[in-house]
Short mmCIF file of C-alpha atoms and ligand atoms in Angstrom, two decimals:
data_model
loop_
_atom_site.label_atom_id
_atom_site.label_comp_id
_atom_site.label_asym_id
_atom_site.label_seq_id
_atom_site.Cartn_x
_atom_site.Cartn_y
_atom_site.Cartn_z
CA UNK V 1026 110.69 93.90 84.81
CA UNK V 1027 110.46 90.02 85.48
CA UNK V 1028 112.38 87.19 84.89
CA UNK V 1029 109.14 85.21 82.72
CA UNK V 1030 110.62 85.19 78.90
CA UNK V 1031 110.41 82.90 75.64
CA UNK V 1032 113.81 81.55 75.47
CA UNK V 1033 113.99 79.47 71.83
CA UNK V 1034 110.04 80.01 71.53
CA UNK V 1035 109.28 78.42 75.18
CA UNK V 1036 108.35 80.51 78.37
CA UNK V 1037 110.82 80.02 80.84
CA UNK V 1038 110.92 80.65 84.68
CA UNK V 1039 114.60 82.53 84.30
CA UNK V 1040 116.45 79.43 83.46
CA UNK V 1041 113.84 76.73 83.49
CA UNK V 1042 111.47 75.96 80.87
CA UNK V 1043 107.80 75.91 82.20
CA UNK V 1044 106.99 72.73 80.55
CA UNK V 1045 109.40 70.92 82.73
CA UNK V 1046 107.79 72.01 85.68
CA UNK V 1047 104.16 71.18 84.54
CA UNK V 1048 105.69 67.30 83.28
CA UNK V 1049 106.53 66.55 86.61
CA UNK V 1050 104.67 68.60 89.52
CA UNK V 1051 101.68 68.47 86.56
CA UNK V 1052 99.30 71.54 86.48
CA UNK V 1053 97.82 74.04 87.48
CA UNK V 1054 100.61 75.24 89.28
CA UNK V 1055 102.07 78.60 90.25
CA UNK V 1056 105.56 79.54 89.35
CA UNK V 1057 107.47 82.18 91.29
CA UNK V 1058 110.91 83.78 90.18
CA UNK V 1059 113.44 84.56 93.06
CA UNK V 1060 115.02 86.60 90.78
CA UNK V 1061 112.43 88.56 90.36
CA UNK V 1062 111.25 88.79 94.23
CA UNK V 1063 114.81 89.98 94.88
CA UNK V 1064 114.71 92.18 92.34
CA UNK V 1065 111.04 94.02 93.26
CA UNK V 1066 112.25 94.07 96.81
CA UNK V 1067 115.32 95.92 95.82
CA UNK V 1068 113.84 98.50 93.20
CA UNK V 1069 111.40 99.32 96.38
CA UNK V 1070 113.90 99.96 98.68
CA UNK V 1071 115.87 101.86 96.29
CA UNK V 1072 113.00 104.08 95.73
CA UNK V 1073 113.34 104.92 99.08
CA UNK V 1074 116.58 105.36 99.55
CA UNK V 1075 116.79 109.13 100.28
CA UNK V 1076 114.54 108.87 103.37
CA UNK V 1077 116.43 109.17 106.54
CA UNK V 1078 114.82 106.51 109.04
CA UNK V 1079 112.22 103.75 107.27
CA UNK V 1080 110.98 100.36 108.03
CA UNK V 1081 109.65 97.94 105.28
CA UNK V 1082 107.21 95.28 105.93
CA UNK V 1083 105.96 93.22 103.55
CA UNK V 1084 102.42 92.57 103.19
CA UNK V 1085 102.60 89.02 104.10
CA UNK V 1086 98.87 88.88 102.81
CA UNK V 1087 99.80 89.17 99.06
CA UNK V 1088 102.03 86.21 99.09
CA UNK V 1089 102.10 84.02 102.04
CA UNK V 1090 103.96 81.44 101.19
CA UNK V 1091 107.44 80.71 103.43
CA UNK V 1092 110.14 80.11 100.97
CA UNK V 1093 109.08 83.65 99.37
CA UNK V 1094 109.10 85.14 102.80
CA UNK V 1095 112.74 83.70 103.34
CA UNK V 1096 113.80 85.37 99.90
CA UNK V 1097 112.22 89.01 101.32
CA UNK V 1098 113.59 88.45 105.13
CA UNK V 1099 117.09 87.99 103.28
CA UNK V 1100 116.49 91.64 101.55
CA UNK V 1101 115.79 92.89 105.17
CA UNK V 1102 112.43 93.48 104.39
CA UNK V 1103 109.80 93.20 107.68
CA UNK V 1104 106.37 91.76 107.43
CA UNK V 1105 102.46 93.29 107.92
CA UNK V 1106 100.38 90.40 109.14
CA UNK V 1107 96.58 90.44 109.44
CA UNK V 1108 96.62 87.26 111.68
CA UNK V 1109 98.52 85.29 114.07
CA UNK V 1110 98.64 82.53 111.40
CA UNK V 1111 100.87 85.02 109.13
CA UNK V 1112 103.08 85.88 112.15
CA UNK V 1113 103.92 82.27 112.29
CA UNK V 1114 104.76 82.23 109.11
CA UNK V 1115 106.82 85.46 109.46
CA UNK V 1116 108.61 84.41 111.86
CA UNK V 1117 109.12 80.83 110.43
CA UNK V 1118 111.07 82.51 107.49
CA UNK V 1119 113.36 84.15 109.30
CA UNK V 1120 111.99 87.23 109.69
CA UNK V 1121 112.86 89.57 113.38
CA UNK V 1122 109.91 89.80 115.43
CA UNK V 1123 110.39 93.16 116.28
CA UNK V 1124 110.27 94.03 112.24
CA UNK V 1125 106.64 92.70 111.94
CA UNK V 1126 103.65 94.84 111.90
CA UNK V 1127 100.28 93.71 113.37
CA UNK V 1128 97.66 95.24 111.34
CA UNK V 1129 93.58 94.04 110.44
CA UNK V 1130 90.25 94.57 112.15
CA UNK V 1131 89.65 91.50 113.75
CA UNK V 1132 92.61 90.88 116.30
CA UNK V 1133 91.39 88.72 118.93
CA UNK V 1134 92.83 88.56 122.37
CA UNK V 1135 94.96 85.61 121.55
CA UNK V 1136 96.31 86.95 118.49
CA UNK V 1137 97.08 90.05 120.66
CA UNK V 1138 98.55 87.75 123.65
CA UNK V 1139 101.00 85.32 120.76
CA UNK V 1140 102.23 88.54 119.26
CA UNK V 1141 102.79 90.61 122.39
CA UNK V 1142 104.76 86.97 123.64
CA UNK V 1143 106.64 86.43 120.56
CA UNK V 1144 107.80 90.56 121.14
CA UNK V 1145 106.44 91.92 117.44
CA UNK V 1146 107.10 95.28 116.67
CA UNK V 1147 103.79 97.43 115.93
CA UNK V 1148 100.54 97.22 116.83
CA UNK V 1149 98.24 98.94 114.13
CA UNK V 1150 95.51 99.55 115.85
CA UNK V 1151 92.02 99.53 113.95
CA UNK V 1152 89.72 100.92 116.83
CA UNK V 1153 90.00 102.88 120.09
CA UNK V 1154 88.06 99.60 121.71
CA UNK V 1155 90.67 97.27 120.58
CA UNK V 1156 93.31 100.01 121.57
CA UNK V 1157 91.90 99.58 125.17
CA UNK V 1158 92.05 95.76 125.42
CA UNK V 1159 95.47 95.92 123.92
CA UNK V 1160 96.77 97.90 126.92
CA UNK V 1161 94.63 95.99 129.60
CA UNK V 1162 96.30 92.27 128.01
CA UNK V 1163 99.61 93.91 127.56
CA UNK V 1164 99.62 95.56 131.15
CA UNK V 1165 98.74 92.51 132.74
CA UNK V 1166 101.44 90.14 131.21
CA UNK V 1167 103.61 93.08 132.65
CA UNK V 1168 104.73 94.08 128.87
CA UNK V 1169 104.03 97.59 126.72
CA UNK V 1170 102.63 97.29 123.57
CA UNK V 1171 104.16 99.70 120.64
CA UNK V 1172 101.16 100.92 118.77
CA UNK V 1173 99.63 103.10 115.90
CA UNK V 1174 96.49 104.34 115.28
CA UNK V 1175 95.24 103.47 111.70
CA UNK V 1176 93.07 106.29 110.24
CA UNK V 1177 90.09 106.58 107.61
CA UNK V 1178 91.50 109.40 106.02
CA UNK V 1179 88.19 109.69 103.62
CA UNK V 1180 90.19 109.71 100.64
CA UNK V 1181 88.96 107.89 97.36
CA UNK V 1182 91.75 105.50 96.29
CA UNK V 1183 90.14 105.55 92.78
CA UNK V 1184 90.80 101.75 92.69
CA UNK V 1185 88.03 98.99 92.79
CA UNK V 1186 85.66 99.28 95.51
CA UNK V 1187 85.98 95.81 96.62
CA UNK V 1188 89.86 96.89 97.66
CA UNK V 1189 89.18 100.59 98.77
CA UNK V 1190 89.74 100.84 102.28
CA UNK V 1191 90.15 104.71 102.55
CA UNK V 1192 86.42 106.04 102.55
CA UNK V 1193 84.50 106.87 105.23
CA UNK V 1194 82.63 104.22 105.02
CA UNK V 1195 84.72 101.49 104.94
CA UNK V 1196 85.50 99.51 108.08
CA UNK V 1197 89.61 99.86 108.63
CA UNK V 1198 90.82 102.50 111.45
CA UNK V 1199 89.32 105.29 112.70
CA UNK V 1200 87.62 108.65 111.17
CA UNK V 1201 89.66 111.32 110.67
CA UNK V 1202 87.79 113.60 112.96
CA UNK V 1203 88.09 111.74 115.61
CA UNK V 1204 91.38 110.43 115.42
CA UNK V 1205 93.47 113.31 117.92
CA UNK V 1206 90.67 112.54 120.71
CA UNK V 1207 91.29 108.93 120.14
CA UNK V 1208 95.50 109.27 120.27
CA UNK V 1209 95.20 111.02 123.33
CA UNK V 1210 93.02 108.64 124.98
CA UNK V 1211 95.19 105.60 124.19
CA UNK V 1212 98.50 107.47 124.72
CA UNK V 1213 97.41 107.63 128.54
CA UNK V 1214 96.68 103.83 129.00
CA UNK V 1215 99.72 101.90 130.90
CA UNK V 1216 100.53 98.95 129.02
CA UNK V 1217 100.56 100.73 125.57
CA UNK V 1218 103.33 103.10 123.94
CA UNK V 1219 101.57 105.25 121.30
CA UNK V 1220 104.25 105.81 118.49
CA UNK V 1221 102.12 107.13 115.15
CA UNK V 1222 99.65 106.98 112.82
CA UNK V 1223 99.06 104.40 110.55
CA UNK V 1224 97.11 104.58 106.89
CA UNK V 1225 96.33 102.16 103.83
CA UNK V 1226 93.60 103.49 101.45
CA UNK V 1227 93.66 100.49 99.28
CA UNK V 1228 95.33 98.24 96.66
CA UNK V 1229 96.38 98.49 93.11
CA UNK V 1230 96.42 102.38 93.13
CA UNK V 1231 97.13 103.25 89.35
CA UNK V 1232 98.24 106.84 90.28
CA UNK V 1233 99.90 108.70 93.57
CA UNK V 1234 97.56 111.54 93.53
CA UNK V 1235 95.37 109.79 96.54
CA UNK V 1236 98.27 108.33 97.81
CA UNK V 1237 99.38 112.20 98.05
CA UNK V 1238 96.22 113.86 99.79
CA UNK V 1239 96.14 111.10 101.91
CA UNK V 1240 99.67 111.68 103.45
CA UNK V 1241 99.40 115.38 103.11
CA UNK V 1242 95.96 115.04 105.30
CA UNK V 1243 98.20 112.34 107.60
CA UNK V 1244 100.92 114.97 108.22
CA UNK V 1245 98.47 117.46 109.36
CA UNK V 1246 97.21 115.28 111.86
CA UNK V 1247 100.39 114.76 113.40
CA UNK V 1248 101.34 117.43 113.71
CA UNK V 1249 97.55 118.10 115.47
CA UNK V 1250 98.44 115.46 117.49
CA UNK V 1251 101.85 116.89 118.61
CA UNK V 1252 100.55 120.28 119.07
CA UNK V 1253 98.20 118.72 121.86
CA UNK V 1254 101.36 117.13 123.46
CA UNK V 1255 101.48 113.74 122.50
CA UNK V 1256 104.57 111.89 120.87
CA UNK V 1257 105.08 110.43 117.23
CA UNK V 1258 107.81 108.80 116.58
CA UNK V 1259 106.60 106.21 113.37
CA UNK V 1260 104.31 107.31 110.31
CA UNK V 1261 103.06 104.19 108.77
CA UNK V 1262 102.03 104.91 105.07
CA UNK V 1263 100.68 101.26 104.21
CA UNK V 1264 101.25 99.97 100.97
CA UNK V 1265 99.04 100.47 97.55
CA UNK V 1266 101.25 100.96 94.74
CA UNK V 1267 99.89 98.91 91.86
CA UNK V 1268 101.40 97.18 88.92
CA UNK V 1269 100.49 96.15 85.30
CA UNK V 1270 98.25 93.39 84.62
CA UNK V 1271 98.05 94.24 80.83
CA UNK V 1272 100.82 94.59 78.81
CA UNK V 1273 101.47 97.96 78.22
CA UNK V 1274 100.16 99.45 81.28
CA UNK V 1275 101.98 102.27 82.77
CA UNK V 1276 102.11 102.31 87.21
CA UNK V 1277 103.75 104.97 88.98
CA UNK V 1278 107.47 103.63 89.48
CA UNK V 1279 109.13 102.96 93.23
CA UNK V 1280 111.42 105.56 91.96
CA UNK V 1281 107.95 108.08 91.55
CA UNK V 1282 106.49 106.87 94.57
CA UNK V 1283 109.22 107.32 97.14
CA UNK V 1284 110.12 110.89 95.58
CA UNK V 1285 106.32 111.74 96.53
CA UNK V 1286 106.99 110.33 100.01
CA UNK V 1287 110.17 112.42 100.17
CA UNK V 1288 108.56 115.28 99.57
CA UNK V 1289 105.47 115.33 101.43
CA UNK V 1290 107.39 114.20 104.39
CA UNK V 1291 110.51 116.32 104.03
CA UNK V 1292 109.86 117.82 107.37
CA UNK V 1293 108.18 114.95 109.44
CA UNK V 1294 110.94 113.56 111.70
CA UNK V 1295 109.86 110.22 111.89
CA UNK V 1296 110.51 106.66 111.32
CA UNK V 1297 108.42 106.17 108.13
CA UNK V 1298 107.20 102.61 107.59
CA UNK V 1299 105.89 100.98 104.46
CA UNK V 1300 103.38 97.75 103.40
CA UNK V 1301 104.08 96.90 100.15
CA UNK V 1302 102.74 93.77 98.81
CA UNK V 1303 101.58 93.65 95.20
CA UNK V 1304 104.55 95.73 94.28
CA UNK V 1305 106.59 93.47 95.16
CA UNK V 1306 105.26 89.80 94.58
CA UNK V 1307 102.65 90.50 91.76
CA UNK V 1308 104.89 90.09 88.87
CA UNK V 1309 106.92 87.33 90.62
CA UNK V 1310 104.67 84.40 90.08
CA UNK V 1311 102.59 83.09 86.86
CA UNK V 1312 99.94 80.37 87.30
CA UNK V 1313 100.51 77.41 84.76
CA UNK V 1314 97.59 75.52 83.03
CA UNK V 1315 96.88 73.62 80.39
CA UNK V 1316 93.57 73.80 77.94
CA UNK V 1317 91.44 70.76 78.71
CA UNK V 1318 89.68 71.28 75.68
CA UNK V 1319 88.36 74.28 73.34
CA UNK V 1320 84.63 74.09 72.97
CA UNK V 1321 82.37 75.89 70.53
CA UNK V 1322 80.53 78.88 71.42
CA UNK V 1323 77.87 81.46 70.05
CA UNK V 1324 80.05 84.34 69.65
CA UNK V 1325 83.78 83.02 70.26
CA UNK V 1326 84.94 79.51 71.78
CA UNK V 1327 85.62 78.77 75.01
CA UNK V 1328 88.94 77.38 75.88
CA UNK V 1329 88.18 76.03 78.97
CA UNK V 1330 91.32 75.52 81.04
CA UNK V 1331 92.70 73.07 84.17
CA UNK V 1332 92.76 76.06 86.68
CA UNK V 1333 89.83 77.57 87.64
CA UNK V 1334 88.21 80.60 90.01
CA UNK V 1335 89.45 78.47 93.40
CA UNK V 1336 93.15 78.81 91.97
CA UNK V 1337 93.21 82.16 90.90
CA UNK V 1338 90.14 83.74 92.07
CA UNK V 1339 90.75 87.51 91.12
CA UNK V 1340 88.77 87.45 88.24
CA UNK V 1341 85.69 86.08 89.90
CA UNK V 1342 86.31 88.51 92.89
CA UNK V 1343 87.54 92.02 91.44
CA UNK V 1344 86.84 91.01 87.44
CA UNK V 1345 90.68 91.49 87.15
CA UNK V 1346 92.43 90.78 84.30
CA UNK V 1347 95.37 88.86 83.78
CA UNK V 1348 97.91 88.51 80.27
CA UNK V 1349 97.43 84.75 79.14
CA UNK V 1350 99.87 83.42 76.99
CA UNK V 1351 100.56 80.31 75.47
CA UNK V 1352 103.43 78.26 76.90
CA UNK V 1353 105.09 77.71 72.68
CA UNK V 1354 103.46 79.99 71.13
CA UNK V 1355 102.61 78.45 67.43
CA UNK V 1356 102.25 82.03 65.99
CA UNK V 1357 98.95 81.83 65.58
CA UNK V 1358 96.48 84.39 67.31
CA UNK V 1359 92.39 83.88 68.29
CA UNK V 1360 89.74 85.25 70.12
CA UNK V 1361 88.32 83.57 72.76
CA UNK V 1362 86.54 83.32 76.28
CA UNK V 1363 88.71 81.61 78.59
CA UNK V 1364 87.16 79.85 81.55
CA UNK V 1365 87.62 77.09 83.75
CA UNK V 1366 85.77 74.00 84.98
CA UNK V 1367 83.87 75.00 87.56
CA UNK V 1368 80.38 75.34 87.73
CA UNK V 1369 79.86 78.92 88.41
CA UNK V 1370 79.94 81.52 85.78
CA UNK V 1371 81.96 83.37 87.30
CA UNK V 1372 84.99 80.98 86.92
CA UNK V 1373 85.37 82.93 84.13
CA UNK V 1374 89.29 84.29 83.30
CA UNK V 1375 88.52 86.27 80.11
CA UNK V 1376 85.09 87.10 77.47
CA UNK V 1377 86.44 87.80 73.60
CA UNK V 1378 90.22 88.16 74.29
CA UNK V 1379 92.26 88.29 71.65
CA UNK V 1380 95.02 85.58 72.59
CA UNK V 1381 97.69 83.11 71.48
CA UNK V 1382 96.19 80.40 69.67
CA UNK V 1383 95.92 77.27 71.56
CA UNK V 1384 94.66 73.37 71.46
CA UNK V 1385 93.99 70.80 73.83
CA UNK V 1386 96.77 69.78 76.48
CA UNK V 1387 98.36 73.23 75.46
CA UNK V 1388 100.25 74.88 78.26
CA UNK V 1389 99.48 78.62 79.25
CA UNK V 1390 100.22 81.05 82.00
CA UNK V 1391 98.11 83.47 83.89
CA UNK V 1392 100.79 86.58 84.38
CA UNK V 1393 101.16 88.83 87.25
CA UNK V 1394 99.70 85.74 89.56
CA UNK V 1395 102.17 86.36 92.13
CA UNK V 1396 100.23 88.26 94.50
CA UNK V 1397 96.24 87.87 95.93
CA UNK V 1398 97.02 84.19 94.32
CA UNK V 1399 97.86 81.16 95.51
CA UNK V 1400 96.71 82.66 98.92
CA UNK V 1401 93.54 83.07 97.85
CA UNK V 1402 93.49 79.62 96.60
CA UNK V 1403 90.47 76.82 98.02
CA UNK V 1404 88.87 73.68 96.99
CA UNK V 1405 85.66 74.64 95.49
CA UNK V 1406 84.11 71.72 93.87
CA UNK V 1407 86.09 69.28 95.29
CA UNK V 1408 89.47 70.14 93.31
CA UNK V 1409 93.20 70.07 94.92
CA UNK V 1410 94.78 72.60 96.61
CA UNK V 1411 97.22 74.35 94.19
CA UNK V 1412 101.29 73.50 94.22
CA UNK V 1413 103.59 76.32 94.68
CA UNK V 1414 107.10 76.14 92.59
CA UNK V 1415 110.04 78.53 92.81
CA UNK V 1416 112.35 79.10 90.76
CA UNK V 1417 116.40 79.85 90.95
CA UNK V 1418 118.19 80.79 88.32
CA UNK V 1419 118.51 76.97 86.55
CA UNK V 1420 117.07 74.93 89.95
CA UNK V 1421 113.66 74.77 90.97
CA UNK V 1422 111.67 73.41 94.18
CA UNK V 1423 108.23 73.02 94.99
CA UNK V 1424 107.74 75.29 97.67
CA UNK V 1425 104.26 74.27 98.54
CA UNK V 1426 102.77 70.78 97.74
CA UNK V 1427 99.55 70.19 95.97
CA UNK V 1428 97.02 68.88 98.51
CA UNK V 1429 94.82 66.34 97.16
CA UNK V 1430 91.13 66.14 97.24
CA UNK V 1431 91.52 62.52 99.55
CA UNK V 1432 93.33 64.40 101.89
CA UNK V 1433 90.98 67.01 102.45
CA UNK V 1434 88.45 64.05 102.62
CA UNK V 1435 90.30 62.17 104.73
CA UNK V 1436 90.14 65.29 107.49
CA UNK V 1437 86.10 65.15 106.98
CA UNK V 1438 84.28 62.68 109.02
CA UNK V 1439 80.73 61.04 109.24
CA UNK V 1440 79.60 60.81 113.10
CA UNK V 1441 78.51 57.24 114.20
CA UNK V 1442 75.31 58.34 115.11
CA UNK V 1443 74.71 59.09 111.16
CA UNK V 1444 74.94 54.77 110.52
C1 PLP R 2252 96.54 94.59 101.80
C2 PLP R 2252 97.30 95.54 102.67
C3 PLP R 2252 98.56 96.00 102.27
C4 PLP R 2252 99.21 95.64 100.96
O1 PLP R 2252 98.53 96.14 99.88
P1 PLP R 2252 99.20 96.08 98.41
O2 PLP R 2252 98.21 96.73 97.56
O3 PLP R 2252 99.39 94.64 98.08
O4 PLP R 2252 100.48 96.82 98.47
C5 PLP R 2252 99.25 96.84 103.14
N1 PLP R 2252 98.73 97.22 104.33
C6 PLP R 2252 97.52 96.80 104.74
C7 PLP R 2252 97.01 97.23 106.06
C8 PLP R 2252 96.76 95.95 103.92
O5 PLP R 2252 95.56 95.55 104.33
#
């Protein structure tokens, strides 16, 4: 459920008709509902409410922004980061240090040195090497570093490939297999504090049955892992559950989910953690546009409108869909490709979609924008950096500013020796 309804035949933003917001931050522009943040966050952790011990940490990757970070900190919600640049932002919200998460591939030493100074909670460590640097910085700055080991569990997330991150052959943590040796190895080093395991076998999971065998293969390797002699304290179980894009859709519920969890890990005695992102800010947010013009086509016409692939660029990337609806609906209904103005053909939103009608300087939303959008957002061709709104009940800010194409020039320079 969201807070994105007609009210008199005009979409509002829970109290605030989207046409207000276009007229004066102008569009494209992504709208977020605090309402409905609040409201995600709480279903979430009310699907979880019969595990003993649990930390959540929101994936900070699915919506970065800071005033919807302030909104989750205030739920008591945590954050994953995949870079020091999120933990800024974590921690610029509000959020505790020691309820952030340090997870991604790539963690250079001076990522690892700012976190391990600004006293972050988890490590998720991707790799035995970057285990072992981890303990050398940490030892050496006369600190221990609380860690997990993130493991491939081979398990096929049945999800697009381009966000599977479970299979064998995909670069995050480490194979199964060799996981126990790897735990024991690290567990020894001074300077780190081996707590669990970590796993995330990808995003927008439409069912919990990999979710399942994943955790049910996780639990076995703890308890592997304890049989040997080493401690584990914290099971991190990632994040994954997907929503609806189309209207319609049926996703596993929070309520479905964190029965599953309860049950697999009934006798577990840990901390269990959890990375939700999508779950939570996916539904939050819809990206405003308006048709620059509908142009005649072979088969169906293209409404081409003001946003395009470098504002909402999971359609190019994943060939995602997303509901588009007209702003005041007329009644009408038509088929048509909607695409934007850029000059790839894959800024391409929808082929032969059956869809409100609309005209030029029509207004429209993208739905389910809230998460993997605005984040993902560049300046391909030259165009301005998306705006960020949120919404309140009947108030409204802009949260982030658009960022104009002569301020992105402005940062470029031509070197003297060029004339
Ligand atoms: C992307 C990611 C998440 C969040 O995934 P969602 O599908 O948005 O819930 C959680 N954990 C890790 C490690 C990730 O990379």
């Amino acid at each position: 459920m969201d807070h994105f309804a007609y009210k008199a035949g005009v979409l509002h933003a829970e109290d605030v008709p989207l046409p207000a917001i276009a007229a004066e931050v102008g569009t494209p522009v992504y709208v977020y509902s605090r309402a409905t943040l609040t409201r995600h966050a709480r279903v979430f952790l009310d699907g979880l409410a019969a595990l003993p011990s649990k930390h959540v940490a929101f994936a900070v990757k699915s919506n970065p922004n800071v005033a919807v970070l302030r909104v989750l900190a205030r739920e008591g919600l945590g954050a994953d980061v995949v870079s020091a640049g999120e933990m800024d932002r974590a921690l610029a919200a509000g959020m505790p240090a020691r309820g952030i998460v340090f997870s991604g591939v790539g963690k250079t030493l001076a990522e690892m040195r700012r976190a391990l100074e600004a006293g972050i909670g988890q490590f998720n460590l991707e790799s035995e090497e970057e285990g072992v640097e981890l303990a050398r910085l940490a030892a050496s700055m006369g600190l221990v570093a609380s860690a997990a080991l993130r493991v491939n569990p081979d398990v096929d997330a049945g999800t697009h490939g381009k966000i599977s991150t479970g299979k064998a052959e995909n670069k995050f943590g480490v194979p199964y297999d060799r996981a126990a040796g790897i735990y024991g190895r690290l567990a020894v080093l001074p300077g780190l504090e081996m707590r669990g395991l970590a796993v995330h076998i990808g995003s927008q999971l439409a069912s919990l049955a990999p979710l399942e065998a994943a955790f049910v293969k996780m639990g076995e390797l703890m308890r592997a892992i304890r049989a040997g002699g080493d401690a584990i304290t914290h099971m991190d179980l990632g994040g994954g559950v997907g929503v609806p894009y189309k209207a319609g859709e049926v996703f596993p519920t929070p309520a479905e989910y964190g029965a599953m969890v309860a049950r697999v890990t009934a006798d577990w005695g840990v901390t269990l953690m959890f990375e939700p992102g999508r779950v939570i800010s996916g539904n939050s947010g819809v990206l405003v546009t308006e048709v620059v013009r509908v142009k005649e086509g072979v088969s169906a016409p293209f409404v081409v409108v003001d946003a395009a692939m470098n504002d909402l660029a999971r359609p190019a990337l994943y060939d995602a869909w997303h509901d588009f609806l007209a702003v005041v609906p007329n009644g009408a209904r038509m088929v048509a490709n909607i695409v934007g103005p850029i000059c790839e053909t894959s800024d391409t939103f929808a082929m032969g979609r059956e869809i409100d009608a609309v005209g030029p300087g029509d207004l429209a939303v993208f739905r389910t924008a809230g998460a993997y959008g605005a984040t993902m957002a560049n300046t391909y061709n030259s165009r301005s950096l998306v705006p960020e709104v949120m919404v309140d009940g009947d108030r409204w800010a802009v949260v982030a500013e658009r960022i104009d194409p002569a301020t992105i020039l402005a940062a470029e320079h031509v070197p003297d020796w060029l004339g």
